[in-house]
Every structure is written in C-alpha cells, then in structure tokens.
Amino acid sequence: ETGVTQTPRHLVMGMTNKKSLKCEQHLGHNAMYWYKQSAKKPLELMFVYSLEERVENNSVPSRFSPECPNSSHLFLHLHTLQPEDSALYLCASSQVVAGPHNEQFFGPGTRLTVL
Amino acid sequence: KQEVTQIPAALSVPEGENLVLNCSFTDSAIYNLQWFRQDPGKGLTSLLLIQSSQREQTSGRLNASLDKSSGRSTLYIAASQPGDSATYLCASYSGTYKYIFGTGTRLKVLA
C-alpha cells in the first residue's frame, strides 16, 4: 500500500450505531488530519494530530471521537450520529505541521450515510 | 479570518481549449497555496503547491501562479482533455494547522 488509505470506503449506519473510520498513511509523515466534506460546502477541518498528540479540535461535537495510536494510524470513532453528519470524511497527512513546505496528501475518503 | 473563493463554480469547455481557474483569498499572510483535483466521490489529489516566495509552479500541462499582494492564484490548464474533467480545489495555508479550502470549480471538458 502506498500513500494514504482509508477504510471502509462506504458506510451506512443508524443513529444508534457505533462505528469507526480508519486511516493509515505510508508516507512517513508526522501529522494527520480529519476533514468533513459536505455537498456545496468547503472542506471543514475537524481534528489535527501532530506526533500522536491532538493539537486542533475545531469545535467538533463529542459524538465524533478521534484516536491516534501512532504516527501512521488515525481513527474516527462515531456514535449516536445525526443525519446531517452524512458526508465524505477525508483523512490527510503531511510531513511537517507548520511552514511553507507543508503539503497535504489525502486518502480516498469514506462516504458516510446516517439513516 | 481567511476566506477562499473560487470562480466560476462550474465550467464547461470543448476539448483542446486552454483554460484558467481562479482562486482568491482575503488574507495575504499565507505560507503557501495548494491546488487539488477531486474526482466524484473520491479524495483529493495534490496537483501543485506554490510557496509564498514563489510566483508560479508548473507540472506538465498545468501551471499555477500566485500573486500574494492581490490575493489571487490561477491554475492554467493547456490543451484540455476529457480526462481533465473533475473538481479543482485551492487551499491556502497560513500556519498553525490552518488549511482553508475554496468550494471548488467543477470542470467538464467535452469530447
């Protein structure tokens, strides 16, 4: 595997379910990101991890819970979601967190539908 | 607060045309600006990154320019092909984990 991978690619869940999204990067990067992409809206940054430590949380509801066990893996745990949480969830990674050389690489995304 | 705007929202051109996609940003204090391509339902593919000290970057048929003073970047696509059909996104990076994305330009190249 190369680049940034995400599983599952598609997920349908009820509002009472608990599920997790997984992201893995094979680029040796030290920062990882979760984004939400809804129709007709810009990408919204949800969480940032640098060296496995959460450094950014953009007022995301607690029904989304991130986990970064090591610099290559990132999870997004989901519970009691709402239909408006249906979106494409994108994971990204970068080599450095700050600086002009910061370049993000994205995974293919997980299309989430909440019924 | 940084705002990034992309105009037009959608564009349809015949194959072979040269075209320009626009990206404007309100805060010129950026480290870099990155252009991405997104196919329907897929992730983002990085096309070009222009650092704040640079004026342009080129990759194949793509050329991106950056004018910080006017808060503008353009992506020039030469000799467009149907395979170029996708949504093109620009994102400014201002440090402190802040990537601000535009809503994209949806491009359709007609055969």
PDB file of C-alpha atoms in Angstrom:
ATOM      1  CA  GLU A   1       0.000   0.000   0.000  1.00  0.00           C
ATOM      2  CA  THR A   2       1.197   3.478  -0.758  1.00  0.00           C
ATOM      3  CA  GLY A   3       0.059   6.971   0.154  1.00  0.00           C
ATOM      4  CA  VAL A   4      -2.932   7.406   2.430  1.00  0.00           C
ATOM      5  CA  THR A   5      -5.558   4.683   2.723  1.00  0.00           C
ATOM      6  CA  GLN A   6      -8.990   4.795   4.345  1.00  0.00           C
ATOM      7  CA  THR A   7     -11.429   2.070   5.324  1.00  0.00           C
ATOM      8  CA  PRO A   8     -14.242   1.500   4.856  1.00  0.00           C
ATOM      9  CA  ARG A   9     -14.890   3.377   1.629  1.00  0.00           C
ATOM     10  CA  HIS A  10     -18.640   3.410   2.235  1.00  0.00           C
ATOM     11  CA  LEU A  11     -20.563   3.184   5.500  1.00  0.00           C
ATOM     12  CA  VAL A  12     -24.277   3.266   6.248  1.00  0.00           C
ATOM     13  CA  MET A  13     -25.244   3.447   9.899  1.00  0.00           C
ATOM     14  CA  GLY A  14     -28.244   4.139  12.051  1.00  0.00           C
ATOM     15  CA  MET A  15     -28.309   6.927  14.596  1.00  0.00           C
ATOM     16  CA  THR A  16     -27.818   4.494  17.481  1.00  0.00           C
ATOM     17  CA  ASN A  17     -24.886   2.602  15.981  1.00  0.00           C
ATOM     18  CA  LYS A  18     -21.220   2.863  16.903  1.00  0.00           C
ATOM     19  CA  LYS A  19     -18.687   2.595  14.119  1.00  0.00           C
ATOM     20  CA  SER A  20     -15.100   3.615  13.413  1.00  0.00           C
ATOM     21  CA  LEU A  21     -13.302   5.021  10.412  1.00  0.00           C
ATOM     22  CA  LYS A  22      -9.679   4.075   9.876  1.00  0.00           C
ATOM     23  CA  CYS A  23      -6.884   5.953   8.154  1.00  0.00           C
ATOM     24  CA  GLU A  24      -3.351   4.773   7.520  1.00  0.00           C
ATOM     25  CA  GLN A  25      -0.504   6.724   5.940  1.00  0.00           C
ATOM     26  CA  HIS A  26       2.558   5.084   4.389  1.00  0.00           C
ATOM     27  CA  LEU A  27       4.467   8.319   3.765  1.00  0.00           C
ATOM     28  CA  GLY A  28       6.429   8.637   6.994  1.00  0.00           C
ATOM     29  CA  HIS A  29       4.571  11.820   7.899  1.00  0.00           C
ATOM     30  CA  ASN A  30       4.225  13.144  11.426  1.00  0.00           C
ATOM     31  CA  ALA A  31       0.869  14.934  11.226  1.00  0.00           C
ATOM     32  CA  MET A  32      -2.566  13.587  10.375  1.00  0.00           C
ATOM     33  CA  TYR A  33      -5.899  15.314   9.807  1.00  0.00           C
ATOM     34  CA  TRP A  34      -9.615  14.535   9.644  1.00  0.00           C
ATOM     35  CA  TYR A  35     -11.804  16.634   7.341  1.00  0.00           C
ATOM     36  CA  LYS A  36     -15.534  16.621   6.643  1.00  0.00           C
ATOM     37  CA  GLN A  37     -16.776  17.407   3.133  1.00  0.00           C
ATOM     38  CA  SER A  38     -20.475  18.143   2.708  1.00  0.00           C
ATOM     39  CA  ALA A  39     -22.194  18.999  -0.544  1.00  0.00           C
ATOM     40  CA  LYS A  40     -21.718  22.588  -1.704  1.00  0.00           C
ATOM     41  CA  LYS A  41     -19.542  23.450   1.326  1.00  0.00           C
ATOM     42  CA  PRO A  42     -15.774  23.869   1.677  1.00  0.00           C
ATOM     43  CA  LEU A  43     -13.794  21.170   3.417  1.00  0.00           C
ATOM     44  CA  GLU A  44     -14.064  21.532   7.182  1.00  0.00           C
ATOM     45  CA  LEU A  45     -11.047  20.665   9.302  1.00  0.00           C
ATOM     46  CA  MET A  46     -12.158  18.525  12.255  1.00  0.00           C
ATOM     47  CA  PHE A  47      -9.033  17.307  14.037  1.00  0.00           C
ATOM     48  CA  VAL A  48      -5.268  17.528  13.727  1.00  0.00           C
ATOM     49  CA  TYR A  49      -2.721  15.237  15.336  1.00  0.00           C
ATOM     50  CA  SER A  50       0.977  16.033  15.454  1.00  0.00           C
ATOM     51  CA  LEU A  51       3.310  13.339  16.731  1.00  0.00           C
ATOM     52  CA  GLU A  52       0.258  11.433  18.004  1.00  0.00           C
ATOM     53  CA  GLU A  53      -0.909  14.358  20.107  1.00  0.00           C
ATOM     54  CA  ARG A  54      -4.138  16.163  19.313  1.00  0.00           C
ATOM     55  CA  VAL A  55      -3.296  19.767  18.553  1.00  0.00           C
ATOM     56  CA  GLU A  56      -6.511  21.009  16.993  1.00  0.00           C
ATOM     57  CA  ASN A  57     -10.180  20.361  17.572  1.00  0.00           C
ATOM     58  CA  ASN A  58     -12.418  22.685  15.614  1.00  0.00           C
ATOM     59  CA  SER A  59     -15.491  22.657  17.869  1.00  0.00           C
ATOM     60  CA  VAL A  60     -16.473  19.214  16.682  1.00  0.00           C
ATOM     61  CA  PRO A  61     -19.406  17.573  18.514  1.00  0.00           C
ATOM     62  CA  SER A  62     -18.433  14.908  21.029  1.00  0.00           C
ATOM     63  CA  ARG A  63     -20.213  12.232  19.020  1.00  0.00           C
ATOM     64  CA  PHE A  64     -17.022  12.275  16.929  1.00  0.00           C
ATOM     65  CA  SER A  65     -14.039  10.923  18.850  1.00  0.00           C
ATOM     66  CA  PRO A  66     -10.583  10.728  17.240  1.00  0.00           C
ATOM     67  CA  GLU A  67      -7.779   8.397  18.207  1.00  0.00           C
ATOM     68  CA  CYS A  68      -4.164   8.372  17.025  1.00  0.00           C
ATOM     69  CA  PRO A  69      -2.320   5.339  18.450  1.00  0.00           C
ATOM     70  CA  ASN A  70       0.840   6.022  16.406  1.00  0.00           C
ATOM     71  CA  SER A  71       2.049   8.357  13.685  1.00  0.00           C
ATOM     72  CA  SER A  72       0.804   6.063  10.898  1.00  0.00           C
ATOM     73  CA  HIS A  73      -2.740   5.408  12.064  1.00  0.00           C
ATOM     74  CA  LEU A  74      -5.724   7.614  12.762  1.00  0.00           C
ATOM     75  CA  PHE A  75      -9.235   6.597  13.743  1.00  0.00           C
ATOM     76  CA  LEU A  76     -12.520   8.449  13.965  1.00  0.00           C
ATOM     77  CA  HIS A  77     -14.977   6.797  16.325  1.00  0.00           C
ATOM     78  CA  LEU A  78     -18.614   7.564  15.648  1.00  0.00           C
ATOM     79  CA  HIS A  79     -21.606   7.188  17.977  1.00  0.00           C
ATOM     80  CA  THR A  80     -25.179   8.489  18.064  1.00  0.00           C
ATOM     81  CA  LEU A  81     -24.716  10.422  14.849  1.00  0.00           C
ATOM     82  CA  GLN A  82     -27.346  12.600  13.200  1.00  0.00           C
ATOM     83  CA  PRO A  83     -28.497  12.513   9.559  1.00  0.00           C
ATOM     84  CA  GLU A  84     -26.736  15.856   8.973  1.00  0.00           C
ATOM     85  CA  ASP A  85     -23.444  14.093   9.718  1.00  0.00           C
ATOM     86  CA  SER A  86     -23.758  12.287   6.392  1.00  0.00           C
ATOM     87  CA  ALA A  87     -20.787  13.416   4.324  1.00  0.00           C
ATOM     88  CA  LEU A  88     -17.463  12.379   2.821  1.00  0.00           C
ATOM     89  CA  TYR A  89     -14.844  12.070   5.566  1.00  0.00           C
ATOM     90  CA  LEU A  90     -11.327  12.624   4.374  1.00  0.00           C
ATOM     91  CA  CYS A  91      -8.062  11.838   6.075  1.00  0.00           C
ATOM     92  CA  ALA A  92      -4.861  13.662   5.199  1.00  0.00           C
ATOM     93  CA  SER A  93      -1.248  13.634   6.297  1.00  0.00           C
ATOM     94  CA  SER A  94       1.737  15.943   5.996  1.00  0.00           C
ATOM     95  CA  GLN A  95       5.425  15.838   6.805  1.00  0.00           C
ATOM     96  CA  VAL A  96       5.567  18.973   8.915  1.00  0.00           C
ATOM     97  CA  VAL A  97       2.758  20.773  10.617  1.00  0.00           C
ATOM     98  CA  ALA A  98       3.880  24.379  10.110  1.00  0.00           C
ATOM     99  CA  GLY A  99       5.957  26.039   7.382  1.00  0.00           C
ATOM    100  CA  PRO A 100       5.878  26.869   3.671  1.00  0.00           C
ATOM    101  CA  HIS A 101       6.762  23.322   2.680  1.00  0.00           C
ATOM    102  CA  ASN A 102       3.666  21.897   4.349  1.00  0.00           C
ATOM    103  CA  GLU A 103       1.905  19.805   1.724  1.00  0.00           C
ATOM    104  CA  GLN A 104      -1.085  17.668   2.488  1.00  0.00           C
ATOM    105  CA  PHE A 105      -1.797  14.287   0.940  1.00  0.00           C
ATOM    106  CA  PHE A 106      -5.302  12.907   1.079  1.00  0.00           C
ATOM    107  CA  GLY A 107      -6.876   9.491   1.272  1.00  0.00           C
ATOM    108  CA  PRO A 108      -9.809   8.400  -0.921  1.00  0.00           C
ATOM    109  CA  GLY A 109     -12.376   9.187   1.770  1.00  0.00           C
ATOM    110  CA  THR A 110     -15.200   7.336   3.489  1.00  0.00           C
ATOM    111  CA  ARG A 111     -18.710   8.110   2.260  1.00  0.00           C
ATOM    112  CA  LEU A 112     -20.870   8.046   5.402  1.00  0.00           C
ATOM    113  CA  THR A 113     -24.644   7.891   5.336  1.00  0.00           C
ATOM    114  CA  VAL A 114     -26.569   8.201   8.606  1.00  0.00           C
ATOM    115  CA  LEU A 115     -30.146   6.960   8.459  1.00  0.00           C
TER     116      LEU A 115
ATOM    117  CA  LYS B   1     -10.500  35.298   9.119  1.00  0.00           C
ATOM    118  CA  GLN B   2      -9.223  33.845   5.855  1.00  0.00           C
ATOM    119  CA  GLU B   3     -11.789  33.271   3.128  1.00  0.00           C
ATOM    120  CA  VAL B   4     -11.037  31.466  -0.112  1.00  0.00           C
ATOM    121  CA  THR B   5     -13.258  31.907  -3.142  1.00  0.00           C
ATOM    122  CA  GLN B   6     -13.217  30.073  -6.443  1.00  0.00           C
ATOM    123  CA  ILE B   7     -14.917  31.418  -9.516  1.00  0.00           C
ATOM    124  CA  PRO B   8     -16.578  30.099 -11.589  1.00  0.00           C
ATOM    125  CA  ALA B   9     -18.298  27.344  -9.638  1.00  0.00           C
ATOM    126  CA  ALA B  10     -18.702  25.323 -12.825  1.00  0.00           C
ATOM    127  CA  LEU B  11     -17.141  25.459 -16.265  1.00  0.00           C
ATOM    128  CA  SER B  12     -17.772  23.520 -19.448  1.00  0.00           C
ATOM    129  CA  VAL B  13     -15.325  23.750 -22.359  1.00  0.00           C
ATOM    130  CA  PRO B  14     -14.674  21.860 -25.610  1.00  0.00           C
ATOM    131  CA  GLU B  15     -11.659  19.593 -25.771  1.00  0.00           C
ATOM    132  CA  GLY B  16      -8.408  21.312 -26.723  1.00  0.00           C
ATOM    133  CA  GLU B  17      -9.160  24.668 -25.139  1.00  0.00           C
ATOM    134  CA  ASN B  18      -6.758  26.388 -22.816  1.00  0.00           C
ATOM    135  CA  LEU B  19      -8.480  27.473 -19.631  1.00  0.00           C
ATOM    136  CA  VAL B  20      -7.901  29.368 -16.405  1.00  0.00           C
ATOM    137  CA  LEU B  21      -9.354  28.605 -12.998  1.00  0.00           C
ATOM    138  CA  ASN B  22      -9.347  31.354 -10.393  1.00  0.00           C
ATOM    139  CA  CYS B  23      -8.771  31.308  -6.652  1.00  0.00           C
ATOM    140  CA  SER B  24      -8.853  34.401  -4.451  1.00  0.00           C
ATOM    141  CA  PHE B  25      -8.051  34.745  -0.765  1.00  0.00           C
ATOM    142  CA  THR B  26      -8.620  37.590   1.670  1.00  0.00           C
ATOM    143  CA  ASP B  27      -5.539  37.314   3.913  1.00  0.00           C
ATOM    144  CA  SER B  28      -2.235  37.531   2.054  1.00  0.00           C
ATOM    145  CA  ALA B  29      -0.231  36.254   5.048  1.00  0.00           C
ATOM    146  CA  ILE B  30      -0.021  32.730   3.733  1.00  0.00           C
ATOM    147  CA  TYR B  31       2.810  30.205   3.715  1.00  0.00           C
ATOM    148  CA  ASN B  32       1.657  28.504   0.548  1.00  0.00           C
ATOM    149  CA  LEU B  33      -1.258  27.765  -1.724  1.00  0.00           C
ATOM    150  CA  GLN B  34      -2.057  24.280  -2.950  1.00  0.00           C
ATOM    151  CA  TRP B  35      -4.173  23.156  -5.900  1.00  0.00           C
ATOM    152  CA  PHE B  36      -6.007  19.825  -5.797  1.00  0.00           C
ATOM    153  CA  ARG B  37      -8.084  17.746  -8.140  1.00  0.00           C
ATOM    154  CA  GLN B  38     -11.075  15.749  -6.887  1.00  0.00           C
ATOM    155  CA  ASP B  39     -12.941  13.173  -8.938  1.00  0.00           C
ATOM    156  CA  PRO B  40     -16.566  12.469  -7.954  1.00  0.00           C
ATOM    157  CA  GLY B  41     -16.803  10.697  -4.588  1.00  0.00           C
ATOM    158  CA  LYS B  42     -13.035  10.422  -4.311  1.00  0.00           C
ATOM    159  CA  GLY B  43     -10.270  12.000  -2.277  1.00  0.00           C
ATOM    160  CA  LEU B  44      -8.116  14.966  -3.234  1.00  0.00           C
ATOM    161  CA  THR B  45      -5.068  14.602  -5.447  1.00  0.00           C
ATOM    162  CA  SER B  46      -2.388  17.242  -4.991  1.00  0.00           C
ATOM    163  CA  LEU B  47      -1.522  18.970  -8.260  1.00  0.00           C
ATOM    164  CA  LEU B  48       0.740  21.882  -7.415  1.00  0.00           C
ATOM    165  CA  LEU B  49       1.983  23.706  -4.325  1.00  0.00           C
ATOM    166  CA  ILE B  50       3.241  27.276  -4.570  1.00  0.00           C
ATOM    167  CA  GLN B  51       5.223  28.603  -1.648  1.00  0.00           C
ATOM    168  CA  SER B  52       4.662  32.231  -0.665  1.00  0.00           C
ATOM    169  CA  SER B  53       8.090  33.206  -2.032  1.00  0.00           C
ATOM    170  CA  GLN B  54       7.331  31.721  -5.462  1.00  0.00           C
ATOM    171  CA  ARG B  55       5.371  33.207  -8.352  1.00  0.00           C
ATOM    172  CA  GLU B  56       4.480  30.038 -10.237  1.00  0.00           C
ATOM    173  CA  GLN B  57       4.834  26.300 -10.479  1.00  0.00           C
ATOM    174  CA  THR B  58       4.475  24.031 -13.499  1.00  0.00           C
ATOM    175  CA  SER B  59       3.687  20.365 -13.931  1.00  0.00           C
ATOM    176  CA  GLY B  60       3.055  19.077 -17.435  1.00  0.00           C
ATOM    177  CA  ARG B  61       0.071  20.914 -18.907  1.00  0.00           C
ATOM    178  CA  LEU B  62      -0.648  22.649 -15.596  1.00  0.00           C
ATOM    179  CA  ASN B  63       0.711  25.991 -14.492  1.00  0.00           C
ATOM    180  CA  ALA B  64      -0.235  27.681 -11.247  1.00  0.00           C
ATOM    181  CA  SER B  65       0.578  31.266 -10.398  1.00  0.00           C
ATOM    182  CA  LEU B  66       0.451  33.183  -7.137  1.00  0.00           C
ATOM    183  CA  ASP B  67       0.089  36.912  -6.543  1.00  0.00           C
ATOM    184  CA  LYS B  68       0.022  37.453  -2.798  1.00  0.00           C
ATOM    185  CA  SER B  69      -0.404  41.202  -2.988  1.00  0.00           C
ATOM    186  CA  SER B  70      -3.672  40.885  -4.870  1.00  0.00           C
ATOM    187  CA  GLY B  71      -4.762  37.729  -3.059  1.00  0.00           C
ATOM    188  CA  ARG B  72      -5.038  35.669  -6.221  1.00  0.00           C
ATOM    189  CA  SER B  73      -3.907  32.381  -7.660  1.00  0.00           C
ATOM    190  CA  THR B  74      -4.716  30.919 -11.055  1.00  0.00           C
ATOM    191  CA  LEU B  75      -4.482  27.399 -12.419  1.00  0.00           C
ATOM    192  CA  TYR B  76      -3.866  27.297 -16.146  1.00  0.00           C
ATOM    193  CA  ILE B  77      -4.663  24.080 -17.993  1.00  0.00           C
ATOM    194  CA  ALA B  78      -3.302  23.845 -21.523  1.00  0.00           C
ATOM    195  CA  ALA B  79      -4.920  21.808 -24.283  1.00  0.00           C
ATOM    196  CA  SER B  80      -7.689  20.458 -22.065  1.00  0.00           C
ATOM    197  CA  GLN B  81      -8.767  16.812 -22.388  1.00  0.00           C
ATOM    198  CA  PRO B  82     -11.914  14.946 -21.291  1.00  0.00           C
ATOM    199  CA  GLY B  83      -9.778  13.259 -18.614  1.00  0.00           C
ATOM    200  CA  ASP B  84      -9.276  16.666 -17.015  1.00  0.00           C
ATOM    201  CA  SER B  85     -12.951  16.711 -16.024  1.00  0.00           C
ATOM    202  CA  ALA B  86     -13.073  16.942 -12.239  1.00  0.00           C
ATOM    203  CA  THR B  87     -13.492  19.448  -9.437  1.00  0.00           C
ATOM    204  CA  TYR B  88     -10.476  21.635  -8.801  1.00  0.00           C
ATOM    205  CA  LEU B  89      -9.902  22.964  -5.290  1.00  0.00           C
ATOM    206  CA  CYS B  90      -7.444  25.502  -3.989  1.00  0.00           C
ATOM    207  CA  ALA B  91      -6.374  25.780  -0.367  1.00  0.00           C
ATOM    208  CA  SER B  92      -4.383  28.456   1.432  1.00  0.00           C
ATOM    209  CA  TYR B  93      -2.074  27.526   4.296  1.00  0.00           C
ATOM    210  CA  SER B  94      -1.428  30.117   6.981  1.00  0.00           C
ATOM    211  CA  GLY B  95       0.370  28.018   9.562  1.00  0.00           C
ATOM    212  CA  THR B  96      -0.960  26.683  12.867  1.00  0.00           C
ATOM    213  CA  TYR B  97      -2.637  23.786  11.072  1.00  0.00           C
ATOM    214  CA  LYS B  98      -4.849  26.179   9.107  1.00  0.00           C
ATOM    215  CA  TYR B  99      -5.709  24.991   5.637  1.00  0.00           C
ATOM    216  CA  ILE B 100      -8.644  26.959   4.233  1.00  0.00           C
ATOM    217  CA  PHE B 101     -10.302  25.481   1.180  1.00  0.00           C
ATOM    218  CA  GLY B 102     -12.414  27.046  -1.525  1.00  0.00           C
ATOM    219  CA  THR B 103     -15.633  25.367  -2.662  1.00  0.00           C
ATOM    220  CA  GLY B 104     -14.044  24.359  -5.949  1.00  0.00           C
ATOM    221  CA  THR B 105     -14.612  24.737  -9.680  1.00  0.00           C
ATOM    222  CA  ARG B 106     -16.364  21.828 -11.352  1.00  0.00           C
ATOM    223  CA  LEU B 107     -14.784  21.405 -14.791  1.00  0.00           C
ATOM    224  CA  LYS B 108     -16.257  19.436 -17.652  1.00  0.00           C
ATOM    225  CA  VAL B 109     -14.246  19.017 -20.852  1.00  0.00           C
ATOM    226  CA  LEU B 110     -16.406  17.920 -23.758  1.00  0.00           C
ATOM    227  CA  ALA B 111     -15.052  15.486 -26.352  1.00  0.00           C
TER     228      ALA B 111
END
